Coordinates of C-alpha atoms in Angstrom, one line a residue:
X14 CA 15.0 7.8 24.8
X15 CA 14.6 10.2 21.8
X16 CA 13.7 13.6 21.7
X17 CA 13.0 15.6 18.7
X18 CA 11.7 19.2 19.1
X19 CA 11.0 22.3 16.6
X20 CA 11.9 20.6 13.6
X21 CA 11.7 22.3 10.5
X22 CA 12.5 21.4 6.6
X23 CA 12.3 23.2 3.6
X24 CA 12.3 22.2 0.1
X25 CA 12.7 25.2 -1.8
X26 CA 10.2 28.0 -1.7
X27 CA 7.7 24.9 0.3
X28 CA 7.6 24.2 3.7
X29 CA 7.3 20.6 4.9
X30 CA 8.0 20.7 8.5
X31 CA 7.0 23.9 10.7
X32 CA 8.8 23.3 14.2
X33 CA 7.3 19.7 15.4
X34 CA 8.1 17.8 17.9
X35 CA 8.2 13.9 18.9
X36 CA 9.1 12.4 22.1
X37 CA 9.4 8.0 22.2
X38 CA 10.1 6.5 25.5
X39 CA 12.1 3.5 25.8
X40 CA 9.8 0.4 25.8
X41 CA 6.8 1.7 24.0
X42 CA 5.5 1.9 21.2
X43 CA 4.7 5.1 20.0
X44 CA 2.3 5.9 16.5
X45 CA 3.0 8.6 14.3
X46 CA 0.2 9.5 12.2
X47 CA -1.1 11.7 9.7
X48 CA -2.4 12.1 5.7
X49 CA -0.4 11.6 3.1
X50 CA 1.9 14.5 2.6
X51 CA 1.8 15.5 6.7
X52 CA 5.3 15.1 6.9
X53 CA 6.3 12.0 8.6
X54 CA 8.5 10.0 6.6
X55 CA 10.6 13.5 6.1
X56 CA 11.0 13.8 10.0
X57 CA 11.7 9.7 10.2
X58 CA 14.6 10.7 7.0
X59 CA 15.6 13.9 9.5
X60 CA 16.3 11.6 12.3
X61 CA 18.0 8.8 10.1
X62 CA 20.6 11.3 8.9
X63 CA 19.6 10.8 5.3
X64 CA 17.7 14.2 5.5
X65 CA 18.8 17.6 7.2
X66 CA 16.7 19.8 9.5
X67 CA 16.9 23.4 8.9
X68 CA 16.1 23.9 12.3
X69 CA 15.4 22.0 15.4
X70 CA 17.4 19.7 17.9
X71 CA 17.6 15.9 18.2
X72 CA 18.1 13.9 21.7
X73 CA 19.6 10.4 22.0
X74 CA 19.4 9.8 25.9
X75 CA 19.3 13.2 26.7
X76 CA 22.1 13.9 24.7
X77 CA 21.6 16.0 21.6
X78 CA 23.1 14.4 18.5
X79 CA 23.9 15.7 14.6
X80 CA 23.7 13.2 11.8
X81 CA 25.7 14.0 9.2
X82 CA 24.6 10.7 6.7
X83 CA 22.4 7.4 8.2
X84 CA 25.3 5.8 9.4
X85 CA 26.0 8.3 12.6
X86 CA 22.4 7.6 13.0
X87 CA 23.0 3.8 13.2
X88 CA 25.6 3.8 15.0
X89 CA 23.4 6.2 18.3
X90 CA 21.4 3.3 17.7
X91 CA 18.5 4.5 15.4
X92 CA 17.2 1.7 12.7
X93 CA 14.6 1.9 10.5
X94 CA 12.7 -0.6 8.3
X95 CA 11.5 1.8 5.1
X96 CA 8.2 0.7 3.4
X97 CA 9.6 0.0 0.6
X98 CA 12.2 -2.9 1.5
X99 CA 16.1 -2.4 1.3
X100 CA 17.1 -5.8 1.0
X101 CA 18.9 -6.8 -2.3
X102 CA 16.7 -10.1 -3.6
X103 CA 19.6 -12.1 -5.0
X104 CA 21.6 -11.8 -1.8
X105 CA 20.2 -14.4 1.7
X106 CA 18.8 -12.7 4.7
X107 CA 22.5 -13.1 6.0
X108 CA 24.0 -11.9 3.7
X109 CA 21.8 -8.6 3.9
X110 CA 21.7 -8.3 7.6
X111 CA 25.5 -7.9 7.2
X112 CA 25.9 -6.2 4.0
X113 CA 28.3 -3.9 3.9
X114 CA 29.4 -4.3 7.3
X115 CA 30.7 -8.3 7.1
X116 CA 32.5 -9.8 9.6
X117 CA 35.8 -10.7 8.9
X118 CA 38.4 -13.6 10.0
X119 CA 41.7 -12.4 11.3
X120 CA 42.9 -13.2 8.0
X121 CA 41.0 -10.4 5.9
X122 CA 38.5 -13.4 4.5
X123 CA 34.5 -13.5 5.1
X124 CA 33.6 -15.0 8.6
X125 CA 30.4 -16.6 6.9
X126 CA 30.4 -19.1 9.9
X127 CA 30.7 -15.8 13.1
X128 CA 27.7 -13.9 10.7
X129 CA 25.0 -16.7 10.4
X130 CA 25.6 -17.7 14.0
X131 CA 24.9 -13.5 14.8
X132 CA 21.8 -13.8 12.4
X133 CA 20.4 -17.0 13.7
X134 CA 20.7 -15.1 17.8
X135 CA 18.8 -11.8 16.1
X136 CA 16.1 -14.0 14.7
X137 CA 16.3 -16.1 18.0
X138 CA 15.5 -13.2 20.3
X139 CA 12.8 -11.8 17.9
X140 CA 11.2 -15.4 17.7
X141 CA 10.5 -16.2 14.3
X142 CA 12.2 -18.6 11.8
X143 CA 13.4 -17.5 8.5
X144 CA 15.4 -19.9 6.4
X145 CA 19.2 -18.3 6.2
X146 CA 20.4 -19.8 3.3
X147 CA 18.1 -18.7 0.4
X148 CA 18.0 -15.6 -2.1
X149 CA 15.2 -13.5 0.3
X150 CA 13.8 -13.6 -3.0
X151 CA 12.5 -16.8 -2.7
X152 CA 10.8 -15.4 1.5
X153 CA 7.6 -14.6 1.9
X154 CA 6.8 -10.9 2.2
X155 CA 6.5 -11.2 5.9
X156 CA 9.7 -12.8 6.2
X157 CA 11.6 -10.0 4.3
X158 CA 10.1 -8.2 6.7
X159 CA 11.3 -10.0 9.6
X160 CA 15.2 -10.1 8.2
X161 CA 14.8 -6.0 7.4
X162 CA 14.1 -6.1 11.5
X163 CA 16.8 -8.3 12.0
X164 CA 19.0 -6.2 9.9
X165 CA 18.5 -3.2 12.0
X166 CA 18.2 -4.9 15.6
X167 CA 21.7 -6.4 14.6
X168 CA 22.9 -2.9 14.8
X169 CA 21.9 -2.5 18.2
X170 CA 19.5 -0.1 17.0
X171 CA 17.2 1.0 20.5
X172 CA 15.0 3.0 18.5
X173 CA 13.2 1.6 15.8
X174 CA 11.1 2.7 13.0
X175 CA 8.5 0.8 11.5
X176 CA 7.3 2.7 8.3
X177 CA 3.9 1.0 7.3
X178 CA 4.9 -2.6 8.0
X179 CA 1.9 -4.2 7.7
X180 CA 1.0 -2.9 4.3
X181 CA 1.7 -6.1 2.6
X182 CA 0.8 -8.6 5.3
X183 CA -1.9 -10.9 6.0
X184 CA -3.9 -10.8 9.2
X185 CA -1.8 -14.0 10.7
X186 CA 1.5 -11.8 9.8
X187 CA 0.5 -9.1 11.1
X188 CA -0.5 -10.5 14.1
X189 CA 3.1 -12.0 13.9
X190 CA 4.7 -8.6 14.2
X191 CA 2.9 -7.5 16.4
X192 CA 4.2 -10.6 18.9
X193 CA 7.5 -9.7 18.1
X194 CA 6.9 -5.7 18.5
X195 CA 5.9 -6.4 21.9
X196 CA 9.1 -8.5 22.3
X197 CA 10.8 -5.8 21.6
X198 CA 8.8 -3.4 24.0
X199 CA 9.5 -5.8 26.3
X200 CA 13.3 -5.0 25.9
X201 CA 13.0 -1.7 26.5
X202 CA 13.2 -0.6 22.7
X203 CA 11.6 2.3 21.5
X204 CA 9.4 1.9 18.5
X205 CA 7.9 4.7 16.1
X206 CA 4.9 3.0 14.5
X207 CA 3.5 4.6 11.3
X208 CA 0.3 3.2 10.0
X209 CA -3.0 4.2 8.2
X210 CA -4.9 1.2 9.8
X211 CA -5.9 3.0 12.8
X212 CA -7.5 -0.6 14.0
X213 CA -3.9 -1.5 14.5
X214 CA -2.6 1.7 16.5
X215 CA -5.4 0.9 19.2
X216 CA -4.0 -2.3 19.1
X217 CA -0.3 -2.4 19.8
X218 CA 0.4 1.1 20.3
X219 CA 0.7 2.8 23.8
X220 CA 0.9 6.9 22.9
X221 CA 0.0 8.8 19.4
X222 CA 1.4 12.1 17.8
X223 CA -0.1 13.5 15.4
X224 CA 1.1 15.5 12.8
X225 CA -0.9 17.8 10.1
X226 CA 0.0 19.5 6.8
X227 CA 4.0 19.3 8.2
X228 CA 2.5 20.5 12.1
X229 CA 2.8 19.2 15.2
X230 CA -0.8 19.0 16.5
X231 CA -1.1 16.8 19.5
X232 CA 0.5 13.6 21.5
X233 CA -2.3 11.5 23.6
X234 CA -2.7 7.7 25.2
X235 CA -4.4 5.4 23.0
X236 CA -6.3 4.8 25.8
X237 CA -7.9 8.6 25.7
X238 CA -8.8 9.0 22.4
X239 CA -11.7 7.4 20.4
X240 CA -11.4 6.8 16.5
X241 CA -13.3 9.6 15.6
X242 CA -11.4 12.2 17.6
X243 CA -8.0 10.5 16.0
X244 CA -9.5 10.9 12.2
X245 CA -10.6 15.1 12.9
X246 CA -7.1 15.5 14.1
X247 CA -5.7 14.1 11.4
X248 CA -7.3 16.0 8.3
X249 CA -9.0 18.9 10.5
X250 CA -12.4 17.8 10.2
X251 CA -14.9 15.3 10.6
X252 CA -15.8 12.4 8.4
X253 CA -19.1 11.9 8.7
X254 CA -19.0 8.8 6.8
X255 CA -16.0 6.6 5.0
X256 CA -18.4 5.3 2.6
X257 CA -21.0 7.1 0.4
X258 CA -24.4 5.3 0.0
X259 CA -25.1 2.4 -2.2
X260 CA -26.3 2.2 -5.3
X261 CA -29.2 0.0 -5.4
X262 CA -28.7 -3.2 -7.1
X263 CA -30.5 -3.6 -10.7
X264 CA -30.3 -7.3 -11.7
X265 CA -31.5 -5.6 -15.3
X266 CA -28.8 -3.7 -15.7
X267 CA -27.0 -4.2 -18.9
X268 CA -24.3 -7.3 -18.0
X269 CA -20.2 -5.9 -19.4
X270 CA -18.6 -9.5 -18.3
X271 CA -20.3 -12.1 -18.3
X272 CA -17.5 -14.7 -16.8
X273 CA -19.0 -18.0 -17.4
X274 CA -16.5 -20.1 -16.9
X275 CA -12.6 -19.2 -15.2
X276 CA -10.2 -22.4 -14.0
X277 CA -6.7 -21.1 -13.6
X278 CA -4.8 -24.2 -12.5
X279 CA -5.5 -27.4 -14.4
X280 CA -7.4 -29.8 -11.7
X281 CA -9.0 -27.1 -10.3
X282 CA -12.4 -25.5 -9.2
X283 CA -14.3 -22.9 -11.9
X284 CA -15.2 -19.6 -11.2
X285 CA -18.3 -17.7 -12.7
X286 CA -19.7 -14.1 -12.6
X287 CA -21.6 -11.5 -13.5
X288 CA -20.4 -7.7 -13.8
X289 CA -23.1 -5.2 -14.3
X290 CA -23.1 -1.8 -15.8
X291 CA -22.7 1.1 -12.6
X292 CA -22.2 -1.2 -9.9
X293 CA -19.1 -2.2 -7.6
X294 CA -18.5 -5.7 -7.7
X295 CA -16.2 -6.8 -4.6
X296 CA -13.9 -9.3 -5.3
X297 CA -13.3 -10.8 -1.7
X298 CA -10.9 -13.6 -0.2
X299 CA -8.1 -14.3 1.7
X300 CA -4.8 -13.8 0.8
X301 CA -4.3 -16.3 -2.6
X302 CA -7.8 -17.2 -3.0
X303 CA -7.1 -16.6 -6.4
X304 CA -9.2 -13.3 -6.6
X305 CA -6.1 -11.1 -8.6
X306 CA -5.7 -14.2 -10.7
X307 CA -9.2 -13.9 -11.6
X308 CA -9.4 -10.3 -12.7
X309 CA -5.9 -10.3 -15.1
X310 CA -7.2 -13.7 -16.6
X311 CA -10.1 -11.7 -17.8
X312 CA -7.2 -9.0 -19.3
X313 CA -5.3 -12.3 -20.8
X314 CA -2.7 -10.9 -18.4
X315 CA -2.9 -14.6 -16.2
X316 CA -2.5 -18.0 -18.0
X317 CA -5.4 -19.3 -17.0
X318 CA -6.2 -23.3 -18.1
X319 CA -9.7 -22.2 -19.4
X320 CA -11.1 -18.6 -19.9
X321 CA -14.7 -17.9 -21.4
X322 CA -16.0 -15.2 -20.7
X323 CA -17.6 -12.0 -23.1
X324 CA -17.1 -8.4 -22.9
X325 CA -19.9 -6.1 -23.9
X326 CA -21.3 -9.4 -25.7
X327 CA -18.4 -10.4 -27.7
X328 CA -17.5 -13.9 -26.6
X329 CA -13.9 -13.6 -27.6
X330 CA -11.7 -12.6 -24.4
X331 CA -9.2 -10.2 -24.7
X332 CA -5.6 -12.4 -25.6
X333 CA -3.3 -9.8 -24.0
X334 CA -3.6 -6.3 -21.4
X335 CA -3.3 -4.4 -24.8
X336 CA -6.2 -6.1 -26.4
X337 CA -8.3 -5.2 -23.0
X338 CA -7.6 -2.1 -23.3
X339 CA -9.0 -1.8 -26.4
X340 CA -12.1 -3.3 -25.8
X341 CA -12.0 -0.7 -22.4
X342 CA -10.5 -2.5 -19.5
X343 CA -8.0 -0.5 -17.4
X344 CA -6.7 -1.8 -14.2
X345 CA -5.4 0.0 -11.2
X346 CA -2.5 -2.6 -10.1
X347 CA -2.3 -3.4 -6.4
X348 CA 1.3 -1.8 -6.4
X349 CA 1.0 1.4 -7.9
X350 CA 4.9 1.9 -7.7
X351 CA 6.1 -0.9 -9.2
X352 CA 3.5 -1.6 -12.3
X353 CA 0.5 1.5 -12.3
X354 CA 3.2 4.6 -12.8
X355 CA 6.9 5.7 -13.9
X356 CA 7.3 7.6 -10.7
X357 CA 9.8 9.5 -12.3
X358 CA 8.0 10.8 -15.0
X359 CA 5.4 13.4 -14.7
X360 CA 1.8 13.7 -14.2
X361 CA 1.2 14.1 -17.8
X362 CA 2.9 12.1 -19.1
X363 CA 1.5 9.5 -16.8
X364 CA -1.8 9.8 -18.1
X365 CA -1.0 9.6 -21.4
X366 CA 2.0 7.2 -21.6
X367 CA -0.5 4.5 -23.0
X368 CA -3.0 7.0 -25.1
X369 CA -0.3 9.3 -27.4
X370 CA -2.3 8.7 -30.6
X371 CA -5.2 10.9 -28.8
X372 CA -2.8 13.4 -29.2
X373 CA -1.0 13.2 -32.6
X374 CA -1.1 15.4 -35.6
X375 CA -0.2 15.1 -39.1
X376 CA 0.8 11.2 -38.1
X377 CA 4.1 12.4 -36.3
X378 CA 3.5 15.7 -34.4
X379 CA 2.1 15.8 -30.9
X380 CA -0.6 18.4 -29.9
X381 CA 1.3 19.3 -26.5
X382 CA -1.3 22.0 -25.8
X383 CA -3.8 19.4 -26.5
X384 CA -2.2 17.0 -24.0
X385 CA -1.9 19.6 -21.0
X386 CA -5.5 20.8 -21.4
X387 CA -6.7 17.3 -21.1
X388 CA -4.6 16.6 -18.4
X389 CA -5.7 19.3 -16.5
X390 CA -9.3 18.5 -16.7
X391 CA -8.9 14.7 -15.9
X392 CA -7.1 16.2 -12.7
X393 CA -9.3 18.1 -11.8
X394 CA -12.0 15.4 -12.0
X395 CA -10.6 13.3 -9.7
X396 CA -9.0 15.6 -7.5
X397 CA -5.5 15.2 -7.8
X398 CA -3.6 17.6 -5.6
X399 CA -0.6 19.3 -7.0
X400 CA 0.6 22.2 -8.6
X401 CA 0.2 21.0 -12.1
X402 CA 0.5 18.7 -14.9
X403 CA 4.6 19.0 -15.2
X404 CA 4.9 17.8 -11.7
X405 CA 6.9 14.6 -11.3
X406 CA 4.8 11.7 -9.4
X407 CA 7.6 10.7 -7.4
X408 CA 6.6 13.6 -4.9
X409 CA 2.9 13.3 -4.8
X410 CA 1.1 11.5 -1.4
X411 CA 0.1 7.7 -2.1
X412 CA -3.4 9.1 -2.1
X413 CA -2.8 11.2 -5.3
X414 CA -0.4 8.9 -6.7
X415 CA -3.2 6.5 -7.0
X416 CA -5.7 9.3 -8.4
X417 CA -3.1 9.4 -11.3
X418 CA -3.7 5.9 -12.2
X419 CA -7.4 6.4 -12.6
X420 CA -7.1 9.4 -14.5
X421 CA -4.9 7.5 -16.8
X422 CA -8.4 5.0 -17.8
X423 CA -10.8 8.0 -17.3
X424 CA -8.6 9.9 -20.3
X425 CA -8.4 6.6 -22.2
X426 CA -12.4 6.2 -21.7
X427 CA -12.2 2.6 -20.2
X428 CA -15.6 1.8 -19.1
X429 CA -14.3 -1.1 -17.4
X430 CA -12.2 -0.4 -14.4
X431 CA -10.3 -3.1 -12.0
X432 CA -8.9 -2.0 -9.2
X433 CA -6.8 -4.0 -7.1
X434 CA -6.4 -3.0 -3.5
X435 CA -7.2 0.7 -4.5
X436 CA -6.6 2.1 -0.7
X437 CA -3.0 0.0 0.3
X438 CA -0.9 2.2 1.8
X439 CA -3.1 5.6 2.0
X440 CA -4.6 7.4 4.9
X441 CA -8.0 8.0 6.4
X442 CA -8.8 11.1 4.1
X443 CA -7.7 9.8 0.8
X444 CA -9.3 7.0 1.0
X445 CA -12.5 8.4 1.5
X446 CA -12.1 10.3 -1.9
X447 CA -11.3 7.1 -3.2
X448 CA -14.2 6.0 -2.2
X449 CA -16.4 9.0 -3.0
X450 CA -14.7 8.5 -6.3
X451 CA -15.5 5.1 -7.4
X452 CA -19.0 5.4 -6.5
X453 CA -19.4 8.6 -8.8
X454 CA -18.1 6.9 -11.6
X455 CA -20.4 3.9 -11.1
X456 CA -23.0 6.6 -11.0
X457 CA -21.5 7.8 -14.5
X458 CA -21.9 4.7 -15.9
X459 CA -18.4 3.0 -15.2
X460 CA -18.7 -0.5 -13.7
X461 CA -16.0 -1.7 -11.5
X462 CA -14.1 -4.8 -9.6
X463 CA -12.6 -4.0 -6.5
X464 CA -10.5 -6.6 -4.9
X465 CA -9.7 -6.1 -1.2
X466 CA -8.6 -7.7 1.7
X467 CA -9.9 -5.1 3.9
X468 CA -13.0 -6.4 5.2
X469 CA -14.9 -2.6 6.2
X470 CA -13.7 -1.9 2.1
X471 CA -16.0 -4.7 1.3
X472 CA -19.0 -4.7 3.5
X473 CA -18.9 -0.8 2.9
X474 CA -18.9 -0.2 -1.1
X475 CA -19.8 -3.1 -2.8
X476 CA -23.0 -3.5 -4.2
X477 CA -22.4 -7.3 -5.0
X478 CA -19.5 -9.6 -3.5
X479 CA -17.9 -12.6 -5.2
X480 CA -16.2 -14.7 -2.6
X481 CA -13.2 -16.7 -3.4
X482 CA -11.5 -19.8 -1.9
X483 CA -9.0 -22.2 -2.9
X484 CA -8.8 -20.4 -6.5
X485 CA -12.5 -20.1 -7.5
X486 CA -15.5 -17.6 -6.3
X487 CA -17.6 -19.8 -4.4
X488 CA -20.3 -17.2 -3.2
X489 CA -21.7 -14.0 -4.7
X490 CA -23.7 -11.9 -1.6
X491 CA -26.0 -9.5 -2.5
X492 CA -28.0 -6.9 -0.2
X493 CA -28.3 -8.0 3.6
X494 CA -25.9 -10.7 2.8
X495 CA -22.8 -8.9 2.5
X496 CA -21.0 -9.0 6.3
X497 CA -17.9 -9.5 7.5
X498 CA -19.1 -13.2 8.7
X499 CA -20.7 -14.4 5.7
X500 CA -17.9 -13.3 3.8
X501 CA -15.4 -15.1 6.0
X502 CA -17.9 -18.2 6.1
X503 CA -17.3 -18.5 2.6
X504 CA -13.8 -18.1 2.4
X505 CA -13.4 -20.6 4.5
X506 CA -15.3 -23.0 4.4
X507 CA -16.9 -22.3 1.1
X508 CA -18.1 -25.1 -1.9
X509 CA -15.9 -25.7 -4.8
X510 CA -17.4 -26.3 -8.0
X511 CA -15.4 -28.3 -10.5
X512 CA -15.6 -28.7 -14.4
X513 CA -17.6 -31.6 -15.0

């Protein structure tokens, strides 16, 4: 059904795309993978008609196609649902599924009545139930997620592109999609899945291609390829190992929090914990087990009902996020878009946005030289990849993106770092920088929470796991303890302690 061969893209003197090639037959579903930075979202823009190739051909049914902007691309029947949603939050899913595009009566006026009943049959065929008559706003994230498929299956679209769909879903959601995804499959659609949870193309997906540093290297069956094959082809080489080794646990280590006692809601269950000095501490849970709450009502950055808890020995918790940062808290928030960068702005100016009096002279002036050496040496310490500090964020990987973050604490010299889903949305090799990362730090002397809903993440790096249900930790796992099953035993099924 589509056909895209020797395509090539060039953004000024750098080359993104060097002639590759993709080929989706219809009713399967196919996985496009790579890094960060490999070039698949360019060739998915390419295809959409919102980018230009320099070079290369595009086939819809054998018949090769030009798309001037995204709507000759919708109407040969190519939709696409961006990671980032589309949808306008003040507007209902019908409302968005027809924007721009409304049906009208024969009288010139809005046929509200012909467009809900169109909306209802998409939703129908792709068998889930979203309410139509709410600001998708007030929808779950799986449900936007739904009525951006809706959106472009009401265009008829035959070839569809999931960019990292799951990325915000729970395991019962994705599993969701994944029903309707082989509805669809089932229809004869095409489907171009791109994902970094390689668990999930093994899953659902029926072929792979590959693509590395903006190459073509391979297309396979899922059923002729093993993990560890899939992970050399992506980054070129092996890894030997996700996770570096564990620190071992010192229960004498000098305690940084000491959380005594947490209850967010009124009514409800107390959480207490420990965090030591060098050690990972895993915050673990199901979706709204209360685990984020948690961690910003240690920053004063949740209302909690009840907060005692003392930093480095002081028993008085920070009141705000700009207090904690003084006392040297920094968190890594679990979307780095919307509230850990100004993607617009540069590297530099990133890193310092928060931490400008490091750099000030004579009360007014700023030591710009000052500035860029120190930027350049906190980059280099965590490996961010890019040409240099006056580089704007908005085109660096996920991977690096996030290494900006932490290079924002590590200039600010926060001892104290929480981060909050520190992989989302970032492939196989950046995460095990990440990874190799965090646990140098520790080893430095940096102590950190990491809250994930990734259960390998957990089991892997933490040295210590607190366990949240219902609001409140009800289990901290230690050594031998820490596995998948214990964790989920606890989340589960877990006691809740409540203020006496």
């Amino acid at each position: 059904m589509l056909e895209m061969t020797g395509i090539q893209k060039t953004f000024g003197p750098v080359k993104v795309l060097h002639g590759v090639n993709l080929e989706v037959r219809a009713g399967e579903v196919h996985a496009l993978l790579g890094e960060n930075g490999a070039g698949k979202s360019t060739m998915m823009k390419i295809l959409c008609g919102i980018l230009k190739a320099d070079e290369g051909t595009i086939r819809i049914d054998g018949v090769e196609r030009h798309f001037a902007h995204y709507d000759e691309a919708i109407a040969a029947g190519i939709g696409i649902v961006f990671q980032e949603f589309s949808l306008i939050p003040y507007l209902t899913a019908v409302e968005n599924i027809f924007l721009a595009r409304e049906l009208r009566t024969r009288f010139g006026l809005l046929d509200r009545k012909a467009m809900r009943a169109r909306a209802s049959e998409v939703l129908n065929k792709l068998g889930v139930e979203v309410s139509l008559d709410v600001p998708v706003a007030e929808l779950s994230i799986a449900e936007q997620q739904f009525v951006e498929i809706a959106k472009a299956l009401s265009l008829d679209a035959r070839v569809l592109v999931l960019d990292e769909p799951t990325a915000t879903l729970t395991p019962s959601e994705v599993e969701y999609l994944f029903r309707v995804m082989r509805e669809l499959r089932s229809q004869g659609v095409a489907i171009v899945f791109i994902s970094h949870h390689l668990e999930e193309i093994f899953e659902i997906c029926d072929r792979i291609t590959v693509l590395r540093d903006g190459e073509y290297v391979d297309t396979c069956e899922v059923n002729a390829i093993d993990t560890d094959r899939l992970v050399e082809m992506m980054v070129g080489r092996k890894i030997e190992s996700n996770f570096p080794p564990k620190t071992i646990s010192n229960p004498n280590a000098r305690i940084v929090i000491d959380a005594q006692e947490i209850q967010l809601h009124k009514n409800g269950p107390v959480s207490a914990f420990q965090l030591r000095q060098g050690e990972i501490l895993g915050f673990a849970g199901l979706v709204g087990s209360g685990r984020t709450e948690t961690a910003l009502s240690i920053m004063g950055a949740f209302p909690a009902v009840r907060v005692k808890v003392e930093i480095n020995g002081d028993p008085v918790p920070p009141k705000n996020p700009s207090e904690a940062l003084a006392r040297g808290i920094g968190l890594l928030p679990e979307s780095r878009k919307e509230q850990g960068l100004i993607t617009a702005f540069s590297i530099m100016q990133n890193i310092s946005i928060n931490n400008y009096g490091k750099y000030r002279r004579l009360g007014v002036f700023l030591d710009l030289a000052a500035e860029n050496l120190h930027t350049r040496q906190v980059m280099q310490d965590v490996r961010v990849k890019a040409p240099g500090p006056e580089v704007s964020c908005n085109t660096l990987s996920g991977g690096n993106q996030q290494k900006v973050v932490i290079a924002r604490w590590l200039n600010h010299n926060t001892p104290i770092l929480i981060f909050d889903e520190p992989t989302r949305g970032i492939d196989v090799g950046a995460k095990a920088e990440i990874y190799q990362l965090m646990r140098k730090l520790t080893e430095e002397g940096y102590s950190i929470i990491m809250i994930s809903s990734e259960l390998p993440e957990i089991t892997g790096l933490a040295d210590r796991v607190c366990v949240f249900r219902s609001g409140a930790i009800v289990a901290t796992l230690d050594g031998a303890q820490i596995t998948s099953e214990d964790i989920m035993k606890n989340a589960t099924t877990g006691t809740l302690r409540y203020a006496a």
